[in-house]
Amino acid sequence: MNSPTAPAYELSHLDLLEAEAVHIFREVAAQFERPVLLFSGGKDSAVMLHIAAKAFWPAMVPFAVMHVDTGHNFDEVIDFRDRTVQRLNLRLVVASVQDDIDAGRVVEDTGPRGTRNRLQTTALLRAIDENRFDAVFGGARRDEEKARAKERIFSFRDSFGQWNPRAQRPELWNLYNGRHRQGEHIRVFPLSNWTELDIWQYIDAEDVELPHLYYAHPRQVVARDSMLLARTRFLQLLPGEVPFEATVRFRTVGDATCTGCVESTATTAAAVAAEVAATRLTERGATRADDRISESGMEDRKKEGYF
C-alpha cells in the first residue's frame, strides 16, 4: 500500500528573499576574516541585522556592527541603536563625522542648507581602514535609486574605497567572488533584490522592532523644497519659515538636516505597507534632500566610497 504523499510546502516570496540573504551572510562569514555590518538604526539595517541573527542562531552574530555617525541624528534612532546593540550583545564601532571635522579632514557647511550627510564617506573609509574590515554589509536596495540599481551583491572597492560601475564581477548561479588584495574590500548587499514594500511586509511578518518615528506621530515640521523636514535642534530655519505640527512618519532615516518625512496615518507595519504599495516615489527621491542635487549625484558619491 502506498503511503500518502506529504503536502508540498510552498515558500512565499519573503521566504525566498530571506533565504537568499541568509545564504549571502553565510558566504561572507566563510570567505572573509573581518566583516562588519553597517547599522544606522534605519529600517533596512534593522531588517538586515534581524536576518543576520537568524542566519547564525543559536550562535551570536559573528561580526561587529558599525554606525557612521553624522552627529545630527534623530534621538529616537540613537536610542534604538544602543538598545539593539545591548539586546544582541554586539560590538559597536562608531565612525564619527565630528572627529573628521575636528581633525580638519573635512570641512562642514554650516549654513541653513548645510548637511553632514555627504561628509560620511570620509568617516566610513577611515573606519574601514583603521579596523581592517574586508567586507562591509550595507542595506542598500536596487529599487532605491538608479546608481544602486547598478550594484552587484558583492561590490568590489579598490584600496581607495572607490567603486567602478564598469568593472563589476559576474554573479552567475549565486556564486560570489570575494577575492581582493590587502587594503581592498567588498561591499555586500544582502537586500539587493528587496523592494521597500518587501521590507515593510517582512517587518510586519517578523515583528521587527524599529524606531517609532517610522510610524505616524505628531511632530513639528518645516515645509522646504517640496518636503517636510523635522524641526530639530540641528535644523536652521530659512527666512520666512514657520514650523507647524503635522502627523507624519519617516520612510528613511539619516542626517536630520536633510531627511524628510511624509504625512501619514499609518501606525502599524501593515498600514505602512499599504501606503507604500500605493506610492510611486522612492523613499530617497521623496525624502532625501541631498539626493536631489543631480541625476548622477548618488553615482558620483558612490564612486568616491559612499554606499
PDB file of C-alpha atoms in Angstrom:
ATOM      1  CA  MET A   1       0.000   0.000   0.000  1.00  0.00           C
ATOM      2  CA  ASN A   2       1.420   3.346  -0.993  1.00  0.00           C
ATOM      3  CA  SER A   3       1.826   5.895   1.749  1.00  0.00           C
ATOM      4  CA  PRO A   4       0.012   9.195   1.201  1.00  0.00           C
ATOM      5  CA  THR A   5       2.088  11.944  -0.362  1.00  0.00           C
ATOM      6  CA  ALA A   6       3.164  14.618   2.081  1.00  0.00           C
ATOM      7  CA  PRO A   7       1.678  18.022   1.281  1.00  0.00           C
ATOM      8  CA  ALA A   8       4.095  20.301  -0.534  1.00  0.00           C
ATOM      9  CA  TYR A   9       5.293  23.354   1.345  1.00  0.00           C
ATOM     10  CA  GLU A  10       5.322  26.481  -0.778  1.00  0.00           C
ATOM     11  CA  LEU A  11       7.763  29.229   0.059  1.00  0.00           C
ATOM     12  CA  SER A  12       6.439  32.776  -0.043  1.00  0.00           C
ATOM     13  CA  HIS A  13       8.378  35.488  -1.851  1.00  0.00           C
ATOM     14  CA  LEU A  14       9.502  36.778   1.555  1.00  0.00           C
ATOM     15  CA  ASP A  15      10.787  33.298   2.470  1.00  0.00           C
ATOM     16  CA  LEU A  16      12.812  33.247  -0.749  1.00  0.00           C
ATOM     17  CA  LEU A  17      14.238  36.718  -0.173  1.00  0.00           C
ATOM     18  CA  GLU A  18      15.176  35.829   3.396  1.00  0.00           C
ATOM     19  CA  ALA A  19      16.806  32.566   2.272  1.00  0.00           C
ATOM     20  CA  GLU A  20      18.909  34.455  -0.278  1.00  0.00           C
ATOM     21  CA  ALA A  21      20.042  36.938   2.378  1.00  0.00           C
ATOM     22  CA  VAL A  22      20.894  34.125   4.820  1.00  0.00           C
ATOM     23  CA  HIS A  23      22.990  32.477   2.081  1.00  0.00           C
ATOM     24  CA  ILE A  24      24.840  35.764   1.470  1.00  0.00           C
ATOM     25  CA  PHE A  25      25.595  36.270   5.168  1.00  0.00           C
ATOM     26  CA  ARG A  26      26.972  32.749   5.485  1.00  0.00           C
ATOM     27  CA  GLU A  27      29.053  33.123   2.306  1.00  0.00           C
ATOM     28  CA  VAL A  28      30.688  36.243   3.725  1.00  0.00           C
ATOM     29  CA  ALA A  29      31.351  34.565   7.076  1.00  0.00           C
ATOM     30  CA  ALA A  30      33.054  31.719   5.202  1.00  0.00           C
ATOM     31  CA  GLN A  31      35.127  33.869   2.805  1.00  0.00           C
ATOM     32  CA  PHE A  32      36.209  36.900   4.839  1.00  0.00           C
ATOM     33  CA  GLU A  33      38.210  37.484   8.003  1.00  0.00           C
ATOM     34  CA  ARG A  34      36.843  40.811   9.288  1.00  0.00           C
ATOM     35  CA  PRO A  35      33.308  41.595   8.091  1.00  0.00           C
ATOM     36  CA  VAL A  36      31.228  44.393   9.573  1.00  0.00           C
ATOM     37  CA  LEU A  37      27.541  45.292   9.223  1.00  0.00           C
ATOM     38  CA  LEU A  38      26.563  48.929   8.728  1.00  0.00           C
ATOM     39  CA  PHE A  39      23.805  49.684  11.226  1.00  0.00           C
ATOM     40  CA  SER A  40      22.228  53.125  11.057  1.00  0.00           C
ATOM     41  CA  GLY A  41      19.170  52.222  13.109  1.00  0.00           C
ATOM     42  CA  GLY A  42      17.029  52.557   9.978  1.00  0.00           C
ATOM     43  CA  LYS A  43      14.502  50.041   8.706  1.00  0.00           C
ATOM     44  CA  ASP A  44      16.759  48.377   6.126  1.00  0.00           C
ATOM     45  CA  SER A  45      19.667  47.908   8.509  1.00  0.00           C
ATOM     46  CA  ALA A  46      17.244  46.640  11.171  1.00  0.00           C
ATOM     47  CA  VAL A  47      15.909  44.014   8.756  1.00  0.00           C
ATOM     48  CA  MET A  48      19.454  43.129   7.690  1.00  0.00           C
ATOM     49  CA  LEU A  49      20.554  42.627  11.293  1.00  0.00           C
ATOM     50  CA  HIS A  50      17.411  40.622  12.075  1.00  0.00           C
ATOM     51  CA  ILE A  51      18.231  38.228   9.227  1.00  0.00           C
ATOM     52  CA  ALA A  52      21.896  38.023  10.261  1.00  0.00           C
ATOM     53  CA  ALA A  53      20.828  36.990  13.760  1.00  0.00           C
ATOM     54  CA  LYS A  54      18.623  34.256  12.269  1.00  0.00           C
ATOM     55  CA  ALA A  55      21.397  33.124   9.892  1.00  0.00           C
ATOM     56  CA  PHE A  56      23.778  32.281  12.750  1.00  0.00           C
ATOM     57  CA  TRP A  57      21.342  31.340  15.527  1.00  0.00           C
ATOM     58  CA  PRO A  58      21.849  29.885  18.128  1.00  0.00           C
ATOM     59  CA  ALA A  59      25.343  31.376  17.921  1.00  0.00           C
ATOM     60  CA  MET A  60      25.839  35.125  18.222  1.00  0.00           C
ATOM     61  CA  VAL A  61      26.244  37.351  15.172  1.00  0.00           C
ATOM     62  CA  PRO A  62      29.927  36.745  14.288  1.00  0.00           C
ATOM     63  CA  PHE A  63      30.849  40.278  13.280  1.00  0.00           C
ATOM     64  CA  ALA A  64      30.685  43.835  14.591  1.00  0.00           C
ATOM     65  CA  VAL A  65      28.180  46.499  13.599  1.00  0.00           C
ATOM     66  CA  MET A  66      29.239  49.998  12.591  1.00  0.00           C
ATOM     67  CA  HIS A  67      27.342  53.270  12.694  1.00  0.00           C
ATOM     68  CA  VAL A  68      28.614  56.189  10.617  1.00  0.00           C
ATOM     69  CA  ASP A  69      27.560  58.955  12.976  1.00  0.00           C
ATOM     70  CA  THR A  70      26.986  62.409  11.467  1.00  0.00           C
ATOM     71  CA  GLY A  71      26.331  63.883  14.908  1.00  0.00           C
ATOM     72  CA  HIS A  72      22.987  65.139  13.558  1.00  0.00           C
ATOM     73  CA  ASN A  73      20.930  62.063  14.354  1.00  0.00           C
ATOM     74  CA  PHE A  74      17.354  61.733  15.485  1.00  0.00           C
ATOM     75  CA  ASP A  75      17.344  60.958  19.212  1.00  0.00           C
ATOM     76  CA  GLU A  76      14.970  58.040  18.668  1.00  0.00           C
ATOM     77  CA  VAL A  77      17.429  56.404  16.267  1.00  0.00           C
ATOM     78  CA  ILE A  78      20.406  56.599  18.645  1.00  0.00           C
ATOM     79  CA  ASP A  79      18.269  55.181  21.458  1.00  0.00           C
ATOM     80  CA  PHE A  80      17.142  52.311  19.214  1.00  0.00           C
ATOM     81  CA  ARG A  81      20.722  51.667  18.051  1.00  0.00           C
ATOM     82  CA  ASP A  82      22.034  51.361  21.592  1.00  0.00           C
ATOM     83  CA  ARG A  83      19.163  49.178  22.792  1.00  0.00           C
ATOM     84  CA  THR A  84      19.607  46.822  19.825  1.00  0.00           C
ATOM     85  CA  VAL A  85      23.354  46.507  20.369  1.00  0.00           C
ATOM     86  CA  GLN A  86      22.756  45.675  24.030  1.00  0.00           C
ATOM     87  CA  ARG A  87      19.940  43.216  23.285  1.00  0.00           C
ATOM     88  CA  LEU A  88      22.000  41.219  20.774  1.00  0.00           C
ATOM     89  CA  ASN A  89      25.297  41.634  22.659  1.00  0.00           C
ATOM     90  CA  LEU A  90      27.014  43.171  19.634  1.00  0.00           C
ATOM     91  CA  ARG A  91      30.287  45.051  19.294  1.00  0.00           C
ATOM     92  CA  LEU A  92      29.544  48.573  18.088  1.00  0.00           C
ATOM     93  CA  VAL A  93      32.032  50.628  16.090  1.00  0.00           C
ATOM     94  CA  VAL A  94      31.143  54.320  15.723  1.00  0.00           C
ATOM     95  CA  ALA A  95      32.724  56.246  12.852  1.00  0.00           C
ATOM     96  CA  SER A  96      32.297  59.885  13.851  1.00  0.00           C
ATOM     97  CA  VAL A  97      31.978  62.666  11.296  1.00  0.00           C
ATOM     98  CA  GLN A  98      32.632  65.139  14.121  1.00  0.00           C
ATOM     99  CA  ASP A  99      36.071  63.567  14.638  1.00  0.00           C
ATOM    100  CA  ASP A 100      36.901  64.233  10.986  1.00  0.00           C
ATOM    101  CA  ILE A 101      35.679  67.833  11.253  1.00  0.00           C
ATOM    102  CA  ASP A 102      37.770  68.389  14.400  1.00  0.00           C
ATOM    103  CA  ALA A 103      40.848  66.872  12.733  1.00  0.00           C
ATOM    104  CA  GLY A 104      40.446  69.040   9.618  1.00  0.00           C
ATOM    105  CA  ARG A 105      39.917  66.091   7.292  1.00  0.00           C
ATOM    106  CA  VAL A 106      36.587  67.517   6.116  1.00  0.00           C
ATOM    107  CA  VAL A 107      35.007  70.966   6.140  1.00  0.00           C
ATOM    108  CA  GLU A 108      31.426  71.388   7.295  1.00  0.00           C
ATOM    109  CA  ASP A 109      28.927  73.620   5.543  1.00  0.00           C
ATOM    110  CA  THR A 110      27.239  75.350   8.461  1.00  0.00           C
ATOM    111  CA  GLY A 111      24.632  77.354   6.556  1.00  0.00           C
ATOM    112  CA  PRO A 112      20.862  76.801   6.867  1.00  0.00           C
ATOM    113  CA  ARG A 113      21.013  74.306   3.988  1.00  0.00           C
ATOM    114  CA  GLY A 114      24.189  72.673   5.247  1.00  0.00           C
ATOM    115  CA  THR A 115      24.208  68.924   5.890  1.00  0.00           C
ATOM    116  CA  ARG A 116      26.791  66.465   7.130  1.00  0.00           C
ATOM    117  CA  ASN A 117      25.365  63.635   5.059  1.00  0.00           C
ATOM    118  CA  ARG A 118      27.968  63.975   2.310  1.00  0.00           C
ATOM    119  CA  LEU A 119      30.766  64.002   4.898  1.00  0.00           C
ATOM    120  CA  GLN A 120      30.011  60.401   5.869  1.00  0.00           C
ATOM    121  CA  THR A 121      32.252  58.987   3.131  1.00  0.00           C
ATOM    122  CA  THR A 122      35.469  60.125   4.836  1.00  0.00           C
ATOM    123  CA  ALA A 123      34.404  58.696   8.196  1.00  0.00           C
ATOM    124  CA  LEU A 124      33.303  55.420   6.590  1.00  0.00           C
ATOM    125  CA  LEU A 125      36.541  54.874   4.665  1.00  0.00           C
ATOM    126  CA  ARG A 126      38.648  55.840   7.676  1.00  0.00           C
ATOM    127  CA  ALA A 127      36.853  53.334   9.920  1.00  0.00           C
ATOM    128  CA  ILE A 128      37.175  50.559   7.325  1.00  0.00           C
ATOM    129  CA  ASP A 129      40.909  51.216   7.086  1.00  0.00           C
ATOM    130  CA  GLU A 130      41.525  51.578  10.836  1.00  0.00           C
ATOM    131  CA  ASN A 131      39.635  48.369  11.663  1.00  0.00           C
ATOM    132  CA  ARG A 132      40.922  46.468   8.611  1.00  0.00           C
ATOM    133  CA  PHE A 133      37.387  45.440   7.618  1.00  0.00           C
ATOM    134  CA  ASP A 134      37.462  43.363   4.425  1.00  0.00           C
ATOM    135  CA  ALA A 135      33.706  43.024   3.855  1.00  0.00           C
ATOM    136  CA  VAL A 136      31.079  45.643   4.699  1.00  0.00           C
ATOM    137  CA  PHE A 137      27.369  44.757   4.724  1.00  0.00           C
ATOM    138  CA  GLY A 138      25.032  47.528   3.614  1.00  0.00           C
ATOM    139  CA  GLY A 139      21.256  47.658   3.450  1.00  0.00           C
ATOM    140  CA  ALA A 140      21.014  49.318   0.017  1.00  0.00           C
ATOM    141  CA  ARG A 141      18.342  48.034  -2.351  1.00  0.00           C
ATOM    142  CA  ARG A 142      18.246  48.227  -6.138  1.00  0.00           C
ATOM    143  CA  ASP A 143      14.818  49.892  -6.203  1.00  0.00           C
ATOM    144  CA  GLU A 144      16.027  52.905  -4.205  1.00  0.00           C
ATOM    145  CA  GLU A 145      17.980  54.781  -6.839  1.00  0.00           C
ATOM    146  CA  LYS A 146      19.459  54.395 -10.337  1.00  0.00           C
ATOM    147  CA  ALA A 147      23.094  54.120  -9.232  1.00  0.00           C
ATOM    148  CA  ARG A 148      22.253  51.486  -6.628  1.00  0.00           C
ATOM    149  CA  ALA A 149      20.444  49.502  -9.302  1.00  0.00           C
ATOM    150  CA  LYS A 150      23.844  49.016 -10.986  1.00  0.00           C
ATOM    151  CA  GLU A 151      25.379  47.275  -7.977  1.00  0.00           C
ATOM    152  CA  ARG A 152      26.156  43.581  -7.719  1.00  0.00           C
ATOM    153  CA  ILE A 153      25.544  41.792  -4.414  1.00  0.00           C
ATOM    154  CA  PHE A 154      29.338  41.590  -3.929  1.00  0.00           C
ATOM    155  CA  SER A 155      30.632  45.007  -4.992  1.00  0.00           C
ATOM    156  CA  PHE A 156      34.411  45.426  -5.227  1.00  0.00           C
ATOM    157  CA  ARG A 157      36.110  48.536  -3.804  1.00  0.00           C
ATOM    158  CA  ASP A 158      39.746  49.388  -4.531  1.00  0.00           C
ATOM    159  CA  SER A 159      42.373  50.434  -1.972  1.00  0.00           C
ATOM    160  CA  PHE A 160      40.950  53.985  -2.051  1.00  0.00           C
ATOM    161  CA  GLY A 161      37.428  52.712  -1.319  1.00  0.00           C
ATOM    162  CA  GLN A 162      36.285  53.677  -4.802  1.00  0.00           C
ATOM    163  CA  TRP A 163      33.705  51.926  -6.977  1.00  0.00           C
ATOM    164  CA  ASN A 164      33.929  51.412 -10.734  1.00  0.00           C
ATOM    165  CA  PRO A 165      30.465  50.563 -12.115  1.00  0.00           C
ATOM    166  CA  ARG A 166      32.038  49.359 -15.373  1.00  0.00           C
ATOM    167  CA  ALA A 167      34.198  46.751 -13.632  1.00  0.00           C
ATOM    168  CA  GLN A 168      31.572  44.560 -11.993  1.00  0.00           C
ATOM    169  CA  ARG A 169      32.093  40.872 -11.369  1.00  0.00           C
ATOM    170  CA  PRO A 170      29.600  38.322 -12.751  1.00  0.00           C
ATOM    171  CA  GLU A 171      27.393  36.533 -10.205  1.00  0.00           C
ATOM    172  CA  LEU A 172      26.077  33.535 -12.109  1.00  0.00           C
ATOM    173  CA  TRP A 173      24.293  30.771 -10.191  1.00  0.00           C
ATOM    174  CA  ASN A 174      24.530  32.772  -6.932  1.00  0.00           C
ATOM    175  CA  LEU A 175      28.324  32.343  -6.849  1.00  0.00           C
ATOM    176  CA  TYR A 176      30.035  35.354  -5.278  1.00  0.00           C
ATOM    177  CA  ASN A 177      33.645  36.319  -5.899  1.00  0.00           C
ATOM    178  CA  GLY A 178      35.146  37.850  -2.782  1.00  0.00           C
ATOM    179  CA  ARG A 179      38.781  37.845  -3.894  1.00  0.00           C
ATOM    180  CA  HIS A 180      40.636  41.026  -3.003  1.00  0.00           C
ATOM    181  CA  ARG A 181      44.099  42.272  -2.118  1.00  0.00           C
ATOM    182  CA  GLN A 182      45.161  43.760   1.206  1.00  0.00           C
ATOM    183  CA  GLY A 183      43.662  47.231   1.544  1.00  0.00           C
ATOM    184  CA  GLU A 184      40.777  46.458  -0.820  1.00  0.00           C
ATOM    185  CA  HIS A 185      37.362  45.393   0.394  1.00  0.00           C
ATOM    186  CA  ILE A 186      33.958  44.180  -0.751  1.00  0.00           C
ATOM    187  CA  ARG A 187      30.645  45.924  -0.136  1.00  0.00           C
ATOM    188  CA  VAL A 188      27.927  43.316   0.325  1.00  0.00           C
ATOM    189  CA  PHE A 189      24.219  43.993  -0.213  1.00  0.00           C
ATOM    190  CA  PRO A 190      22.034  41.144   1.133  1.00  0.00           C
ATOM    191  CA  LEU A 191      18.824  43.115   0.459  1.00  0.00           C
ATOM    192  CA  SER A 192      19.637  43.974  -3.171  1.00  0.00           C
ATOM    193  CA  ASN A 193      16.595  42.174  -4.566  1.00  0.00           C
ATOM    194  CA  TRP A 194      14.141  43.509  -1.996  1.00  0.00           C
ATOM    195  CA  THR A 195      11.769  46.420  -2.541  1.00  0.00           C
ATOM    196  CA  GLU A 196      10.541  48.918   0.016  1.00  0.00           C
ATOM    197  CA  LEU A 197       7.236  47.027   0.056  1.00  0.00           C
ATOM    198  CA  ASP A 198       9.060  43.741   0.718  1.00  0.00           C
ATOM    199  CA  ILE A 199      10.856  45.377   3.636  1.00  0.00           C
ATOM    200  CA  TRP A 200       7.613  46.512   5.247  1.00  0.00           C
ATOM    201  CA  GLN A 201       5.837  43.221   4.650  1.00  0.00           C
ATOM    202  CA  TYR A 202       8.785  41.436   6.267  1.00  0.00           C
ATOM    203  CA  ILE A 203       8.801  43.847   9.228  1.00  0.00           C
ATOM    204  CA  ASP A 204       5.109  43.081   9.692  1.00  0.00           C
ATOM    205  CA  ALA A 205       5.518  39.305   9.349  1.00  0.00           C
ATOM    206  CA  GLU A 206       8.603  39.067  11.585  1.00  0.00           C
ATOM    207  CA  ASP A 207       7.607  41.785  14.068  1.00  0.00           C
ATOM    208  CA  VAL A 208      10.934  43.568  13.550  1.00  0.00           C
ATOM    209  CA  GLU A 209      11.383  46.426  16.013  1.00  0.00           C
ATOM    210  CA  LEU A 210      12.028  49.896  14.574  1.00  0.00           C
ATOM    211  CA  PRO A 211      12.399  53.426  15.955  1.00  0.00           C
ATOM    212  CA  HIS A 212       8.900  54.778  16.468  1.00  0.00           C
ATOM    213  CA  LEU A 213       9.487  57.682  14.060  1.00  0.00           C
ATOM    214  CA  TYR A 214       8.829  55.213  11.220  1.00  0.00           C
ATOM    215  CA  TYR A 215       5.167  55.256  12.270  1.00  0.00           C
ATOM    216  CA  ALA A 216       2.695  58.136  12.172  1.00  0.00           C
ATOM    217  CA  HIS A 217       3.082  60.566  15.077  1.00  0.00           C
ATOM    218  CA  PRO A 218       2.621  64.314  15.651  1.00  0.00           C
ATOM    219  CA  ARG A 219       5.803  66.327  15.102  1.00  0.00           C
ATOM    220  CA  GLN A 220       6.883  69.901  14.493  1.00  0.00           C
ATOM    221  CA  VAL A 221       7.912  70.218  10.840  1.00  0.00           C
ATOM    222  CA  VAL A 222       9.005  72.827   8.317  1.00  0.00           C
ATOM    223  CA  ALA A 223       7.994  72.899   4.643  1.00  0.00           C
ATOM    224  CA  ARG A 224      11.083  73.289   2.441  1.00  0.00           C
ATOM    225  CA  ASP A 225      11.751  72.419  -1.208  1.00  0.00           C
ATOM    226  CA  SER A 226       8.512  70.397  -1.521  1.00  0.00           C
ATOM    227  CA  MET A 227       9.490  68.359   1.534  1.00  0.00           C
ATOM    228  CA  LEU A 228       8.622  68.276   5.219  1.00  0.00           C
ATOM    229  CA  LEU A 229      11.705  68.490   7.450  1.00  0.00           C
ATOM    230  CA  ALA A 230      11.523  67.766  11.160  1.00  0.00           C
ATOM    231  CA  ARG A 231      12.088  70.777  13.374  1.00  0.00           C
ATOM    232  CA  THR A 232      15.080  69.564  15.390  1.00  0.00           C
ATOM    233  CA  ARG A 233      17.908  71.365  17.187  1.00  0.00           C
ATOM    234  CA  PHE A 234      20.067  70.744  14.098  1.00  0.00           C
ATOM    235  CA  LEU A 235      17.807  72.439  11.547  1.00  0.00           C
ATOM    236  CA  GLN A 236      18.386  76.147  10.934  1.00  0.00           C
ATOM    237  CA  LEU A 237      15.307  77.961   9.684  1.00  0.00           C
ATOM    238  CA  LEU A 238      15.384  79.968   6.476  1.00  0.00           C
ATOM    239  CA  PRO A 239      13.799  83.441   6.423  1.00  0.00           C
ATOM    240  CA  GLY A 240      10.018  83.156   6.385  1.00  0.00           C
ATOM    241  CA  GLU A 241       9.887  79.506   7.508  1.00  0.00           C
ATOM    242  CA  VAL A 242       7.332  78.852  10.232  1.00  0.00           C
ATOM    243  CA  PRO A 243       7.241  75.431  11.974  1.00  0.00           C
ATOM    244  CA  PHE A 244       3.876  73.741  12.310  1.00  0.00           C
ATOM    245  CA  GLU A 245       2.607  70.455  13.690  1.00  0.00           C
ATOM    246  CA  ALA A 246       1.666  67.570  11.372  1.00  0.00           C
ATOM    247  CA  THR A 247       1.077  63.857  11.754  1.00  0.00           C
ATOM    248  CA  VAL A 248       3.963  62.290   9.877  1.00  0.00           C
ATOM    249  CA  ARG A 249       6.170  59.245   9.525  1.00  0.00           C
ATOM    250  CA  PHE A 250       9.641  58.783   8.074  1.00  0.00           C
ATOM    251  CA  ARG A 251      10.342  56.489   5.128  1.00  0.00           C
ATOM    252  CA  THR A 252      14.086  56.563   5.743  1.00  0.00           C
ATOM    253  CA  VAL A 253      16.364  57.993   8.429  1.00  0.00           C
ATOM    254  CA  GLY A 254      19.683  59.787   8.132  1.00  0.00           C
ATOM    255  CA  ASP A 255      21.097  63.198   8.866  1.00  0.00           C
ATOM    256  CA  ALA A 256      18.229  65.095  10.496  1.00  0.00           C
ATOM    257  CA  THR A 257      19.019  68.244   8.495  1.00  0.00           C
ATOM    258  CA  CYS A 258      18.147  66.680   5.137  1.00  0.00           C
ATOM    259  CA  THR A 259      15.834  63.719   5.841  1.00  0.00           C
ATOM    260  CA  GLY A 260      12.211  64.472   5.141  1.00  0.00           C
ATOM    261  CA  CYS A 261       9.015  62.904   6.401  1.00  0.00           C
ATOM    262  CA  VAL A 262       5.584  62.357   4.854  1.00  0.00           C
ATOM    263  CA  GLU A 263       2.101  62.983   6.170  1.00  0.00           C
ATOM    264  CA  SER A 264       0.555  59.683   7.183  1.00  0.00           C
ATOM    265  CA  THR A 265      -1.953  57.945   9.412  1.00  0.00           C
ATOM    266  CA  ALA A 266      -0.113  54.592   9.380  1.00  0.00           C
ATOM    267  CA  THR A 267       0.696  53.469  12.923  1.00  0.00           C
ATOM    268  CA  THR A 268       1.474  49.800  12.180  1.00  0.00           C
ATOM    269  CA  ALA A 269       3.784  47.984   9.769  1.00  0.00           C
ATOM    270  CA  ALA A 270       0.786  46.594   7.885  1.00  0.00           C
ATOM    271  CA  ALA A 271      -0.661  50.091   7.449  1.00  0.00           C
ATOM    272  CA  VAL A 272       2.706  51.432   6.252  1.00  0.00           C
ATOM    273  CA  ALA A 273       2.938  48.556   3.753  1.00  0.00           C
ATOM    274  CA  ALA A 274      -0.470  49.522   2.385  1.00  0.00           C
ATOM    275  CA  GLU A 275       0.677  53.130   1.926  1.00  0.00           C
ATOM    276  CA  VAL A 276       3.932  52.039   0.278  1.00  0.00           C
ATOM    277  CA  ALA A 277       2.024  49.818  -2.145  1.00  0.00           C
ATOM    278  CA  ALA A 278       0.095  52.861  -3.348  1.00  0.00           C
ATOM    279  CA  THR A 279       3.022  55.265  -3.823  1.00  0.00           C
ATOM    280  CA  ARG A 280       5.115  55.744  -6.959  1.00  0.00           C
ATOM    281  CA  LEU A 281       8.000  57.701  -5.413  1.00  0.00           C
ATOM    282  CA  THR A 282      11.051  56.010  -3.894  1.00  0.00           C
ATOM    283  CA  GLU A 283      11.856  56.960  -0.329  1.00  0.00           C
ATOM    284  CA  ARG A 284      15.193  58.519  -1.284  1.00  0.00           C
ATOM    285  CA  GLY A 285      13.784  60.576  -4.129  1.00  0.00           C
ATOM    286  CA  ALA A 286      10.912  61.795  -1.999  1.00  0.00           C
ATOM    287  CA  THR A 287      12.569  62.386   1.380  1.00  0.00           C
ATOM    288  CA  ARG A 288      16.330  62.918   0.978  1.00  0.00           C
ATOM    289  CA  ALA A 289      17.221  66.499   0.072  1.00  0.00           C
ATOM    290  CA  ASP A 290      20.859  65.708  -0.754  1.00  0.00           C
ATOM    291  CA  ASP A 291      19.818  63.053  -3.292  1.00  0.00           C
ATOM    292  CA  ARG A 292      18.147  65.727  -5.420  1.00  0.00           C
ATOM    293  CA  ILE A 293      21.376  67.505  -6.354  1.00  0.00           C
ATOM    294  CA  SER A 294      21.699  65.970  -9.827  1.00  0.00           C
ATOM    295  CA  GLU A 295      20.808  62.870 -11.826  1.00  0.00           C
ATOM    296  CA  SER A 296      24.309  61.488 -11.271  1.00  0.00           C
ATOM    297  CA  GLY A 297      24.690  62.727  -7.688  1.00  0.00           C
ATOM    298  CA  MET A 298      24.436  59.345  -5.988  1.00  0.00           C
ATOM    299  CA  GLU A 299      26.662  57.619  -8.557  1.00  0.00           C
ATOM    300  CA  ASP A 300      29.355  60.264  -8.106  1.00  0.00           C
ATOM    301  CA  ARG A 301      29.221  59.788  -4.344  1.00  0.00           C
ATOM    302  CA  LYS A 302      29.351  56.002  -4.666  1.00  0.00           C
ATOM    303  CA  LYS A 303      32.450  56.241  -6.865  1.00  0.00           C
ATOM    304  CA  GLU A 304      34.086  58.203  -4.045  1.00  0.00           C
ATOM    305  CA  GLY A 305      33.278  55.492  -1.497  1.00  0.00           C
ATOM    306  CA  TYR A 306      29.755  56.251  -0.261  1.00  0.00           C
ATOM    307  CA  PHE A 307      27.153  53.492  -0.013  1.00  0.00           C
TER     308      PHE A 307
END
